[in-house]
XYZ file of C-alpha atoms in Angstrom:
702
model
C 115.571 69.870 57.550
C 118.818 69.875 59.446
C 120.790 72.719 60.785
C 124.080 73.461 59.098
C 126.141 76.076 60.811
C 129.399 77.654 59.907
C 131.606 80.022 61.877
C 134.145 81.962 59.883
C 136.656 83.814 62.049
C 138.910 86.413 60.486
C 141.968 84.602 61.813
C 142.741 81.136 63.080
C 143.228 82.351 66.632
C 140.218 84.624 66.915
C 138.011 82.062 68.651
C 140.066 82.587 71.808
C 139.307 86.012 73.269
C 142.208 88.132 74.334
C 142.123 91.299 76.299
C 143.914 93.420 73.700
C 143.083 93.629 70.920
C 139.469 92.428 70.883
C 139.006 89.580 68.382
C 137.061 90.328 65.208
C 134.507 87.972 63.657
C 132.633 87.933 60.416
C 128.897 87.458 60.598
C 127.890 83.903 61.433
C 125.169 82.370 59.282
C 122.825 79.564 60.306
C 121.023 77.926 57.381
C 118.314 75.285 57.279
C 119.729 73.058 54.578
C 119.808 69.288 54.933
C 116.982 66.783 55.570
C 118.416 65.533 58.855
C 118.582 66.942 62.407
C 115.851 69.172 63.780
C 112.634 67.892 62.271
C 109.951 70.046 63.903
C 111.048 73.636 63.722
C 107.581 75.032 63.031
C 104.317 73.943 61.426
C 105.109 75.588 58.086
C 108.553 73.967 57.809
C 109.536 76.963 55.729
C 113.118 77.571 54.755
C 114.605 80.810 55.997
C 117.954 82.390 56.730
C 119.135 84.896 59.295
C 122.365 85.994 60.928
C 123.638 86.083 64.455
C 126.196 88.780 65.232
C 129.315 87.657 67.026
C 132.025 89.900 68.436
C 132.814 92.584 65.870
C 135.450 95.184 65.324
C 134.726 98.830 66.004
C 134.847 99.926 62.365
C 131.696 101.525 61.044
C 131.370 98.950 58.259
C 131.085 96.175 60.814
C 128.812 97.924 63.294
C 126.363 95.482 64.846
C 122.616 95.871 64.627
C 120.904 98.188 67.042
C 120.302 96.398 70.334
C 116.451 96.490 70.257
C 116.463 94.845 66.818
C 118.820 92.137 68.024
C 116.508 91.375 70.945
C 113.436 91.336 68.715
C 115.144 88.939 66.344
C 116.227 86.596 69.120
C 112.695 86.524 70.523
C 111.356 85.844 67.020
C 113.757 82.927 66.651
C 112.547 81.308 69.852
C 108.892 81.954 69.108
C 109.280 80.192 65.770
C 110.243 77.012 67.621
C 106.976 75.677 68.961
C 108.332 72.536 70.628
C 110.457 72.696 73.816
C 112.875 70.096 72.448
C 113.541 72.303 69.427
C 114.217 75.290 71.654
C 116.668 73.180 73.608
C 118.462 72.135 70.433
C 118.525 75.746 69.333
C 120.150 76.776 72.627
C 122.740 74.037 72.128
C 123.512 75.428 68.658
C 124.139 78.799 70.266
C 126.532 77.102 72.688
C 128.715 76.080 69.754
C 129.072 79.769 68.784
C 130.431 80.836 72.159
C 134.094 81.853 71.836
C 136.472 80.020 74.117
C 137.084 81.693 77.451
C 140.708 81.881 78.658
C 141.489 79.672 81.638
C 142.660 82.802 83.465
C 139.055 84.067 83.445
C 137.609 80.929 85.054
C 138.072 82.369 88.525
C 135.904 82.459 91.638
C 135.341 86.186 91.240
C 133.872 85.563 87.777
C 131.409 82.903 88.890
C 127.717 83.639 88.340
C 125.680 82.800 91.436
C 122.320 81.065 91.350
C 122.846 78.864 88.277
C 122.326 75.124 88.403
C 125.621 74.568 86.590
C 128.883 76.415 87.063
C 128.943 79.560 84.934
C 131.788 82.049 84.526
C 131.490 85.556 83.090
C 134.199 88.092 82.294
C 133.932 91.536 80.719
C 135.975 94.389 79.316
C 135.195 97.987 78.416
C 137.005 98.722 75.143
C 138.676 101.931 74.030
C 135.710 102.441 71.714
C 133.383 102.644 74.713
C 131.757 99.299 73.898
C 131.394 96.301 76.198
C 132.931 92.894 75.463
C 131.835 89.763 77.264
C 133.164 86.221 77.562
C 131.464 83.330 79.277
C 131.779 79.622 79.853
C 129.953 76.855 81.689
C 130.334 73.166 82.426
C 126.806 72.758 80.990
C 126.137 73.149 77.267
C 122.638 74.440 78.002
C 123.935 77.202 80.262
C 126.679 77.897 77.748
C 124.029 78.357 75.052
C 122.100 80.804 77.216
C 125.284 82.787 77.839
C 125.934 82.797 74.100
C 122.479 84.239 73.412
C 123.063 87.084 75.846
C 126.505 87.769 74.437
C 125.013 87.940 70.933
C 122.670 90.601 72.313
C 125.020 92.669 74.426
C 128.535 92.231 73.091
C 129.841 95.441 71.465
C 126.932 97.466 72.842
C 127.373 100.561 74.980
C 127.227 100.357 78.787
C 123.948 102.265 78.630
C 122.435 99.590 76.399
C 123.660 96.832 78.714
C 122.012 98.510 81.684
C 118.827 99.137 79.705
C 117.992 95.437 79.273
C 115.616 94.160 81.962
C 115.036 90.628 83.124
C 111.407 91.080 82.022
C 112.661 91.522 78.454
C 113.864 87.920 78.519
C 110.538 86.410 79.546
C 109.593 85.504 75.994
C 112.767 83.448 75.739
C 111.665 81.320 78.688
C 108.330 80.025 77.421
C 108.427 76.284 76.910
C 112.184 76.057 77.333
C 113.271 72.728 78.786
C 109.751 71.849 79.825
C 109.611 74.858 82.144
C 112.550 73.805 84.296
C 112.773 76.923 86.391
C 116.349 76.531 87.652
C 117.675 76.516 84.086
C 115.498 79.423 82.989
C 116.965 81.519 85.805
C 120.344 81.338 84.075
C 119.142 83.986 81.604
C 118.408 86.412 84.411
C 121.392 85.692 86.646
C 123.910 86.047 83.830
C 122.291 89.335 82.763
C 122.495 90.715 86.305
C 126.186 89.725 86.460
C 126.824 91.410 83.104
C 125.289 94.619 84.401
C 127.249 94.498 87.657
C 130.541 94.129 85.788
C 129.536 96.919 83.404
C 128.923 99.339 86.283
C 132.270 98.499 87.835
C 134.201 98.876 84.568
C 132.597 102.234 83.791
C 133.538 103.505 87.254
C 137.117 102.291 86.796
C 137.432 103.919 83.369
C 136.160 107.226 84.725
C 138.685 107.019 87.557
C 136.003 107.178 90.207
C 136.778 105.801 93.642
C 134.610 102.888 94.813
C 131.075 104.187 95.287
C 130.558 102.039 98.366
C 132.648 100.106 100.820
C 131.747 96.429 101.166
C 129.334 95.476 103.901
C 130.778 93.449 106.795
C 130.418 89.716 106.314
C 131.281 86.267 107.612
C 132.821 83.750 105.219
C 132.201 80.115 106.124
C 133.990 77.064 104.758
C 134.351 73.501 105.968
C 137.640 74.587 107.561
C 136.673 77.685 109.455
C 135.097 81.118 109.602
C 136.601 84.392 108.468
C 135.268 87.734 109.681
C 135.439 90.658 107.255
C 134.998 94.084 108.797
C 134.741 95.298 112.366
C 131.059 94.486 112.697
C 131.634 90.888 111.621
C 134.570 90.648 114.003
C 132.229 91.710 116.790
C 129.992 88.775 115.886
C 132.948 86.417 115.950
C 133.942 87.545 119.419
C 131.312 85.227 120.886
C 131.969 82.197 118.674
C 133.643 80.333 121.504
C 131.892 80.987 124.835
C 133.856 80.208 127.944
C 133.206 76.605 128.898
C 132.901 77.590 132.540
C 130.000 79.919 131.691
C 128.289 77.193 129.668
C 128.626 74.659 132.467
C 127.466 77.185 135.064
C 124.237 77.693 133.121
C 123.702 74.004 132.333
C 124.144 73.069 135.983
C 121.436 75.416 137.263
C 119.036 74.580 134.409
C 119.276 70.870 135.176
C 119.085 71.221 138.951
C 115.980 73.417 138.889
C 114.339 71.982 135.753
C 114.302 75.293 133.900
C 113.429 75.563 130.215
C 114.669 78.408 128.021
C 112.535 79.805 125.194
C 114.528 82.419 123.292
C 114.017 84.560 120.204
C 116.427 84.721 117.257
C 117.238 88.368 118.008
C 118.522 88.083 121.566
C 121.747 89.278 123.192
C 124.996 88.095 121.523
C 126.765 86.647 124.521
C 123.805 84.685 125.838
C 123.058 83.337 122.367
C 126.524 81.831 122.091
C 126.297 80.260 125.524
C 122.792 78.913 124.948
C 123.710 77.258 121.668
C 126.667 75.544 123.301
C 124.472 74.555 126.264
C 121.911 72.878 123.962
C 124.276 69.919 123.664
C 123.921 69.276 127.404
C 120.320 70.338 128.125
C 117.567 69.671 125.556
C 115.075 72.187 126.938
C 116.612 75.209 125.235
C 114.837 76.466 122.134
C 115.710 79.401 119.868
C 113.051 80.388 117.332
C 110.712 83.099 116.062
C 107.986 84.505 118.302
C 105.233 82.106 117.244
C 107.088 78.912 118.097
C 108.384 80.206 121.437
C 105.082 79.471 123.185
C 104.793 76.042 121.556
C 108.303 75.208 122.714
C 107.412 76.276 126.251
C 104.437 73.878 126.295
C 106.681 71.007 125.181
C 109.143 71.853 127.957
C 106.351 71.888 130.523
C 105.150 68.494 129.292
C 108.721 67.202 129.675
C 108.756 68.242 133.339
C 110.216 71.755 133.361
C 108.926 73.697 136.360
C 109.983 77.122 135.091
C 110.266 78.742 131.661
C 112.649 81.651 131.138
C 111.750 83.796 128.131
C 114.422 85.733 126.275
C 112.517 88.225 124.169
C 110.309 91.279 124.536
C 107.340 91.491 126.882
C 104.598 90.401 124.491
C 106.506 87.158 123.965
C 106.543 86.312 127.668
C 102.853 87.292 127.822
C 102.067 84.859 125.002
C 104.075 82.089 126.668
C 102.229 82.654 129.950
C 98.805 82.666 128.269
C 99.428 79.595 126.088
C 100.775 77.608 129.037
C 97.600 78.459 130.943
C 95.463 77.398 127.989
C 97.381 74.112 127.836
C 96.787 73.421 131.534
C 100.231 74.318 132.870
C 99.268 77.230 135.083
C 101.631 76.045 137.828
C 104.708 76.471 135.590
C 106.417 79.784 136.321
C 107.321 82.151 133.457
C 110.111 84.702 133.872
C 111.345 87.641 131.811
C 114.936 88.892 131.783
C 114.367 92.297 133.366
C 112.299 93.965 136.045
C 111.845 96.880 133.622
C 109.648 96.995 130.547
C 111.177 95.217 127.540
C 109.358 97.077 124.831
C 108.740 96.719 121.107
C 108.036 99.573 118.713
C 105.395 97.545 116.864
C 103.619 96.475 120.038
C 103.705 100.086 121.229
C 102.192 101.284 117.935
C 99.263 98.907 118.372
C 98.645 100.301 121.861
C 98.505 103.904 120.672
C 95.260 105.925 120.278
C 95.779 106.005 116.506
C 95.387 102.236 116.334
C 92.180 102.364 118.325
C 90.824 104.894 115.824
C 91.864 102.571 113.006
C 89.927 99.701 114.587
C 86.893 101.872 115.234
C 86.792 102.663 111.510
C 86.970 98.935 110.829
C 84.061 98.262 113.192
C 81.920 100.702 111.196
C 82.549 98.845 107.913
C 81.132 95.339 108.375
C 81.742 92.629 107.427
C 85.263 93.238 108.741
C 88.107 91.041 109.927
C 91.103 92.364 111.824
C 94.339 90.497 110.992
C 96.797 91.487 113.714
C 100.500 90.707 113.690
C 101.517 88.253 116.407
C 104.115 90.772 117.596
C 101.611 92.694 119.710
C 100.572 92.557 123.335
C 97.882 90.254 124.691
C 96.021 93.349 125.838
C 95.967 94.716 122.273
C 94.658 91.401 120.950
C 91.913 91.298 123.580
C 90.686 94.875 123.150
C 90.826 94.563 119.349
C 88.937 91.277 119.303
C 86.001 92.784 121.181
C 85.894 95.700 118.769
C 86.491 93.811 115.491
C 86.695 90.013 115.068
C 90.430 89.317 115.120
C 92.871 86.629 114.031
C 96.618 86.791 114.600
C 99.176 86.168 111.872
C 102.901 85.810 111.426
C 105.077 87.091 108.604
C 105.139 83.569 107.177
C 101.354 83.023 107.066
C 99.888 86.526 106.690
C 99.439 86.312 102.908
C 97.661 82.965 103.093
C 95.550 84.160 106.038
C 94.276 87.153 104.085
C 93.670 85.179 100.893
C 91.808 82.469 102.803
C 89.668 85.063 104.564
C 88.596 86.557 101.231
C 88.036 83.066 99.812
C 85.632 82.155 102.617
C 83.930 85.568 102.739
C 84.314 87.279 99.331
C 82.653 90.535 100.433
C 84.886 90.890 103.463
C 86.878 93.961 104.517
C 90.282 93.016 105.901
C 92.159 95.358 108.210
C 95.822 94.483 108.794
C 98.086 96.008 111.433
C 100.152 97.352 112.996
C 103.276 97.012 110.770
C 102.983 99.634 108.039
C 105.813 98.318 105.885
C 104.448 94.789 105.962
C 100.978 96.089 105.121
C 102.272 98.082 102.156
C 104.327 95.115 100.977
C 101.302 92.806 101.148
C 99.274 95.231 99.033
C 102.146 95.489 96.555
C 102.358 91.701 96.408
C 98.653 91.412 95.599
C 98.996 94.145 92.976
C 101.752 92.111 91.340
C 99.406 89.126 91.331
C 97.082 91.072 89.016
C 99.777 90.666 86.359
C 99.727 86.867 86.717
C 97.649 84.274 84.922
C 94.810 82.448 86.684
C 97.015 79.357 86.828
C 99.859 81.232 88.494
C 97.471 82.763 91.036
C 95.947 79.353 91.766
C 99.424 78.072 92.594
C 99.550 80.675 95.370
C 95.983 80.039 96.532
C 93.660 77.559 94.792
C 90.483 79.551 95.544
C 91.630 82.706 93.785
C 91.969 83.981 90.232
C 92.658 87.289 88.526
C 89.124 88.597 89.061
C 89.064 87.771 92.776
C 92.450 89.411 93.390
C 91.353 92.592 91.615
C 88.121 92.528 93.600
C 89.728 92.220 97.033
C 92.320 94.967 96.646
C 89.947 97.903 97.392
C 88.819 96.124 100.570
C 92.287 95.416 101.945
C 93.400 98.056 104.452
C 96.556 98.457 106.522
C 97.597 100.670 109.420
C 100.044 103.355 108.300
C 101.704 104.476 111.524
C 103.544 101.406 112.844
C 107.160 100.378 112.231
C 109.823 98.097 113.660
C 112.954 99.990 114.655
C 115.084 97.117 113.368
C 113.652 96.959 109.861
C 112.804 100.648 109.457
C 116.360 101.550 108.550
C 116.768 99.123 105.685
C 116.232 102.160 103.544
C 117.542 103.897 100.445
C 121.256 103.909 101.257
C 121.269 100.186 101.983
C 119.252 99.421 98.842
C 121.552 101.476 96.601
C 124.578 99.731 98.047
C 123.040 96.310 97.473
C 122.109 97.208 93.891
C 125.653 98.316 93.165
C 127.661 95.646 94.953
C 125.400 92.683 95.698
C 122.827 92.600 92.878
C 124.080 89.136 91.889
C 123.950 87.742 95.436
C 121.087 85.918 97.141
C 118.891 88.566 98.779
C 116.805 87.921 101.870
C 114.300 90.338 103.333
C 111.830 90.203 106.174
C 108.288 91.233 105.261
C 108.684 94.160 107.651
C 111.375 95.961 105.609
C 110.574 99.196 103.737
C 109.126 98.934 100.245
C 112.325 99.649 98.351
C 114.140 96.743 99.997
C 111.037 94.582 99.593
C 110.896 95.283 95.851
C 114.575 94.475 95.458
C 114.198 91.125 97.189
C 110.997 90.349 95.283
C 112.826 90.950 92.018
C 115.537 88.535 93.146
C 112.848 86.064 94.206
C 111.479 85.970 90.640
C 114.769 84.452 89.473
C 115.056 82.197 92.514
C 117.774 84.412 93.982
C 115.803 85.809 96.897
C 113.235 85.275 99.605
C 110.749 87.598 101.287
C 109.052 86.382 104.436
C 109.577 85.480 108.062
C 112.791 84.671 109.885
C 111.989 80.981 109.393
C 111.403 81.532 105.662
C 114.807 83.185 105.415
C 116.489 80.355 107.298
C 114.799 77.705 105.135
C 115.794 79.487 101.912
C 119.454 79.698 102.898
C 119.445 76.081 104.003
C 117.968 74.993 100.661
C 120.513 76.905 98.582
C 123.503 75.694 100.582
C 122.231 72.108 100.452
C 121.923 72.342 96.664
C 125.496 73.606 96.403
C 126.817 70.847 98.670
C 124.926 68.227 96.659
C 126.532 69.467 93.416
C 129.907 68.717 95.048
C 131.818 71.395 93.121
C 133.614 74.518 94.220
C 131.103 77.289 94.754
C 130.820 80.661 96.503
C 127.361 81.614 97.743
C 126.697 85.094 99.065
C 123.592 85.881 101.143
C 122.558 89.420 102.073
C 120.793 89.255 105.438
C 117.850 91.660 105.251
C 116.722 91.361 108.845
C 118.047 91.667 112.404
C 121.599 90.386 112.742
C 120.564 87.940 115.457
C 119.297 85.647 112.699
C 122.892 84.839 111.829
C 123.144 82.538 114.843
C 120.822 79.911 113.450
C 121.919 80.581 109.884
C 125.560 79.862 110.619
C 124.695 76.775 112.647
C 122.758 75.377 109.675
C 125.462 76.290 107.166
C 128.243 74.755 109.256
C 126.245 71.564 109.664
C 125.657 71.275 105.914
C 129.269 71.974 105.036
C 130.410 69.389 107.568
C 128.120 66.787 105.972
C 130.366 66.702 102.893
C 133.881 65.443 103.598
C 135.454 67.292 100.657
C 133.143 70.272 100.352
C 134.673 73.201 98.458
C 131.635 75.390 98.981
C 132.147 78.819 100.518
C 129.184 80.653 102.025
C 129.305 84.355 102.831
C 126.706 85.989 105.067
C 126.589 89.740 104.455
C 125.292 92.230 107.042
C 123.752 95.214 105.201
C 124.591 97.834 107.819
C 126.316 101.148 107.473
C 129.879 101.407 108.695
C 128.767 104.626 110.402
C 126.519 102.574 112.647
C 129.353 100.893 114.544
C 131.656 102.412 117.090
C 135.328 101.764 116.539
C 137.067 99.899 119.329
C 140.477 98.360 119.701
C 139.514 96.238 122.674
C 138.225 93.363 120.568
C 141.017 90.885 120.113
C 139.387 88.825 117.411
C 141.473 87.017 114.777
C 140.461 87.594 111.160
C 140.223 83.851 110.596
C 138.943 81.319 113.125
C 139.289 77.561 112.783
C 136.347 75.699 114.269
C 137.239 72.138 113.278
C 134.387 69.663 113.532
C 132.496 71.596 116.181
C 129.382 73.418 114.988
C 129.168 76.682 116.928
C 126.975 79.682 116.252
C 127.758 83.236 115.387
C 126.111 85.718 117.662
C 124.116 88.828 116.696
C 125.135 92.458 116.713
C 127.501 94.402 118.842
C 126.648 94.482 122.542
C 124.972 97.638 123.762
C 122.571 98.032 120.876
C 125.074 99.231 118.292
C 124.481 98.516 114.649
C 121.670 101.004 113.973
C 122.147 104.100 111.879
C 120.128 106.546 109.816
C 122.745 105.869 107.135
C 121.859 102.205 106.799
C 120.232 99.126 108.198
C 119.653 98.385 111.830
C 121.755 95.402 112.809
C 120.324 94.744 116.221
C 117.264 95.455 118.308
C 118.098 97.424 121.478
C 115.100 95.926 123.301
C 116.213 92.369 122.588
C 119.661 93.154 123.920
C 118.144 93.597 127.394
C 118.138 89.789 127.527
C 121.665 89.338 128.845
C 123.498 86.280 130.109
C 123.866 87.881 133.540
C 120.090 88.385 133.725
C 119.443 84.782 132.768
C 121.841 83.477 135.399
C 120.372 85.799 138.023
C 116.829 84.576 137.338
C 117.817 80.910 137.285
C 119.893 81.091 140.450
C 117.075 82.904 142.304
C 114.474 80.213 141.581
C 112.356 79.228 143.377
C 111.913 82.859 144.305
C 110.849 82.317 147.927
C 111.969 85.766 149.073
C 110.561 87.556 146.013
C 114.003 88.742 144.898
C 113.018 88.659 141.238
C 109.326 89.455 141.551
C 109.590 92.114 138.843
C 110.933 89.505 136.413
C 107.852 87.300 136.634
C 105.386 87.281 133.734
C 102.119 87.775 135.581
C 98.704 86.749 134.401
C 96.425 89.515 133.223
C 93.837 90.036 135.944
C 92.340 93.094 134.304
C 89.157 92.844 132.337
C 88.096 93.945 128.884
C 85.354 96.554 128.357
C 82.882 93.655 128.152
C 83.940 92.327 131.555
C 86.021 89.335 130.396
C 89.580 88.475 131.375
C 92.182 89.935 129.042
C 94.092 86.644 129.107
C 91.064 84.698 127.880
C 89.963 87.092 125.144
C 93.546 87.816 124.022
C 94.176 84.128 123.420
C 91.203 83.705 121.074
C 92.857 85.380 118.032
C 95.908 83.153 118.579
C 93.756 80.033 118.758
C 91.948 81.099 115.567
C 95.321 81.262 113.831
C 96.289 77.830 115.129
C 93.039 76.446 113.740
C 93.860 77.980 110.370
C 97.361 76.505 110.414
C 96.035 73.054 111.217
C 92.985 73.026 108.930
C 93.880 75.512 106.152
C 90.663 77.425 106.727
C 89.362 80.029 109.141
C 87.298 78.563 112.002
C 83.508 78.739 111.828
C 83.471 80.458 115.218
C 85.434 83.379 113.784
C 83.297 83.597 110.639
C 80.132 83.572 112.744
C 81.619 86.377 114.840
C 82.224 88.409 111.655
C 78.682 87.745 110.426
C 77.128 88.666 113.757
C 78.888 92.036 113.688
C 77.508 92.629 110.188
C 73.997 91.988 111.466
C 74.380 94.839 113.984
C 74.684 97.538 111.343
């Protein structure tokens, strides 16, 4: 049986949508009639007839079916097609029903982000209170998907448009195109764009002022960088560090063989200078906290006699301890202040409440303590003697916990000290209980639905520890993102509050988001920009940065490099800082142009405003005040004072722990063991036998 389809418009021009009046269509009928064409619709090969509603007039005689019935019918259509190829052909038939979109609507502002092909969507709220939608794509498959959604939502009320959830479309995805995920995401991304436009049109019709002001952002193209908003302009201030400052630093680093291991979140000015200096001195590394120590070891092997650490104190402690473990005890390690450079998470793990938490864990063998790497060496040492401990990062914590339960199914796992990350991990595992065994096995091959349900009651997390940077990615920020950036790519660190985590996880389901570590965020952005560059078409990607603004340094460097790799790239990439405008002081002293041409030179953008601005109870926290203690002046002072013969910078030196644990061992030795356990896991994909034996021995002491 073949598919004969006829479209009967009420007038010869009605296939081209106009803004006023709305075109009117008669019902379109699709009939199985001839013996050619689709030959495997369903096993029964039964003949049937149904209608698909196109755009209708507002008269009561032509009122479309109730929305739930339209959705049920569309799902029934797709379920009746048992073969993926037939579903594909069916989608292509829908594409032929899509009314032509005016050229004036094929604009950048109407582009739908996250689709493999280019997709445009426009909308109008009619005088009758009903929504009208028009769409187009340079792919017939995407065009067919748009047509399906328009059949569902055209001439419905705004409330009905907002009522449809991406989960409601899941049954349309099964078997489509052999499970090609990037195509399937078109359903979801177009729906989200429809809902965003609906919200905006309703607000306009009601005469309401904009609910939110846009977040500050940086717009990158192959030609330059444009700063939008005062906060973004503050970032751009340090795009071009003074060459004399760069050369001053490079000269002293080379002369004294000094390596620099710096965190993503450091001071803005020094970050700009360091990135420029990397071209002249290879022993400068900017990364997350885990890799900082590894980078320091490589520098020591290359002949560096000193390592300067730009981060908080536990980072310099880790660098010192790992260098000692690697046999480089003679290499000096220096911090950027003679005062304490604290961390709210590290402080939480040193508090009496955390000790009580661990004591409870020690009374519930078999127990394993999974401690976040962002804690002091002293915390790791004391914890490890109380409860067998392994460190984790935000990028490997999920796999660490799953592997622990896989190797010891009756285990109790105690995570800390980040409360938001702990809650998010539990929520992630709860979501896994809604997956199939196959989907769970794709996350971890040793787990299934039963094992995930079994481990949940034995997974505990500390509930009194937060990061001051991520704590304020709260309700106001989330509401603003939902309203203005729901169709953008969303990134979120695992440490953000649950509401932001859920938002990013929802985006992740349609390949529009990432939740994880700073490196995970960087890799995700790199992947999406690379895909856009490879398509070699005009595109506008928008990324919401759900972590400390210092990440933008490496992000922009990667983006600029990718854009430069294509001679005629028309891709635009916007990095959005989700911070409240109330969190930034107004100043007229910044003479920063709104648009900066950078030519062929790849230079970074630096994090937050100097002085720790960017944090507010009204929104996200753009920068960590502790990290901003790592200034360029401090770095130059330390470097110029080395070797510190007269002990001018004695307070800056990262000393070895000479204190002992309650069991009479050196803190440095015991504190390194949880880190080494993690490194074993990373290398071998399983927890070391030494750690498992430690857990078992504690169980035997009950």
